[in-house]
């Protein structure tokens, strides 16, 4: 049995290799390399930060949550992400919160709660 955290790492590593090979065979590896390593330093910092905090840290912590909690509880917590993202978008991007933003997030959360409680 493979540890879920290691399985998540292997999926991300495999995806990176496939992306690299695809860029190599499509002839876009040079432009990808130019954009990532010789572009704007602020953009490079944002790219690396997004890579570390998004899929790597996020997936690792999600797999750790599934290990430490029961799967239904972990899934319920994961389904809170859209609900938490709405106030953050208002705070950081000054977006107005509108009802058409809230209802789908609440409905999705409610659906997960119903599914895991069965």
XYZ file of C-alpha atoms in Angstrom:
118
model
C 0.000 0.000 0.000
C 1.348 3.392 -0.997
C 1.228 6.246 1.479
C -1.269 8.890 0.235
C 1.258 11.722 0.596
C 3.795 9.820 -1.490
C 1.104 8.946 -4.030
C 0.230 12.647 -4.381
C 3.905 13.480 -4.875
C 4.259 10.784 -7.536
C 1.189 12.144 -9.400
C 2.599 15.676 -9.368
C 6.066 14.499 -10.424
C 4.620 12.384 -13.243
C 2.520 15.311 -14.418
C 5.595 17.546 -14.456
C 7.535 15.042 -16.548
C 4.622 14.681 -18.996
C 4.343 18.479 -19.264
C 8.077 18.728 -19.964
C 7.979 15.994 -22.622
C 4.899 17.562 -24.245
C 6.614 20.958 -24.370
C 9.749 19.318 -25.794
C 7.941 17.532 -28.627
C 5.654 20.448 -29.465
C 8.624 22.762 -29.870
C 7.560 25.024 -27.018
C 10.224 24.057 -24.506
C 12.390 27.052 -25.437
C 9.583 29.555 -24.926
C 8.539 27.810 -21.704
C 12.119 27.974 -20.417
C 12.451 31.611 -21.501
C 9.221 32.577 -19.768
C 9.944 30.764 -16.514
C 13.650 31.420 -15.978
C 14.450 34.622 -17.881
C 11.219 36.530 -17.472
C 10.048 39.003 -14.908
C 11.516 38.212 -11.462
C 8.225 39.072 -9.746
C 6.394 36.702 -12.076
C 8.998 34.020 -11.326
C 8.450 34.474 -7.584
C 4.688 34.240 -8.044
C 5.076 31.108 -10.194
C 7.291 29.361 -7.668
C 5.073 30.434 -4.760
C 1.972 29.213 -6.560
C 3.659 25.911 -7.309
C 4.752 25.366 -3.719
C 1.633 26.562 -1.935
C -0.905 25.302 -4.450
C -0.440 21.743 -5.589
C 2.547 20.676 -3.473
C 1.582 21.960 -0.038
C -2.160 21.802 -0.707
C -2.127 18.216 -1.950
C 0.233 17.082 0.787
C -1.922 18.607 3.505
C -5.086 17.196 1.928
C -3.604 13.701 1.898
C -2.420 14.167 5.477
C -5.957 15.215 6.453
C -7.373 12.060 4.872
C -4.849 10.012 6.867
C -5.556 11.718 10.174
C -9.323 12.242 9.843
C -12.025 10.079 8.445
C -12.526 10.553 4.705
C -16.032 12.077 5.069
C -14.828 14.689 7.558
C -11.830 15.552 5.379
C -14.040 15.862 2.279
C -16.443 18.137 4.133
C -13.546 20.390 5.108
C -12.259 20.402 1.491
C -15.682 21.468 0.264
C -15.402 24.626 2.381
C -12.736 26.033 0.033
C -15.188 27.923 -2.262
C -16.964 29.359 0.774
C -13.657 30.593 2.197
C -12.472 31.899 -1.186
C -15.407 34.308 -1.544
C -14.495 36.577 1.405
C -10.812 36.357 0.481
C -11.551 37.596 -3.040
C -13.485 40.476 -1.521
C -10.645 41.259 0.864
C -7.701 40.990 -1.542
C -9.296 41.894 -4.885
C -12.039 44.265 -3.683
C -14.708 42.193 -5.423
C -18.276 42.742 -4.386
C -19.876 39.632 -2.928
C -23.079 38.883 -4.810
C -25.761 36.266 -4.185
C -24.884 34.400 -7.395
C -21.447 33.783 -5.861
C -22.677 32.530 -2.496
C -25.532 30.180 -3.417
C -23.541 27.746 -5.593
C -20.801 27.483 -2.965
C -23.328 26.807 -0.215
C -25.190 24.332 -2.396
C -21.977 22.439 -3.172
C -21.074 22.332 0.515
C -24.560 21.134 1.435
C -24.332 18.426 -1.222
C -21.065 17.148 0.227
C -22.494 17.191 3.740
C -25.504 15.169 2.586
C -23.321 12.671 0.702
C -20.899 12.064 3.576
C -23.667 11.779 6.152
C -25.363 8.895 4.305
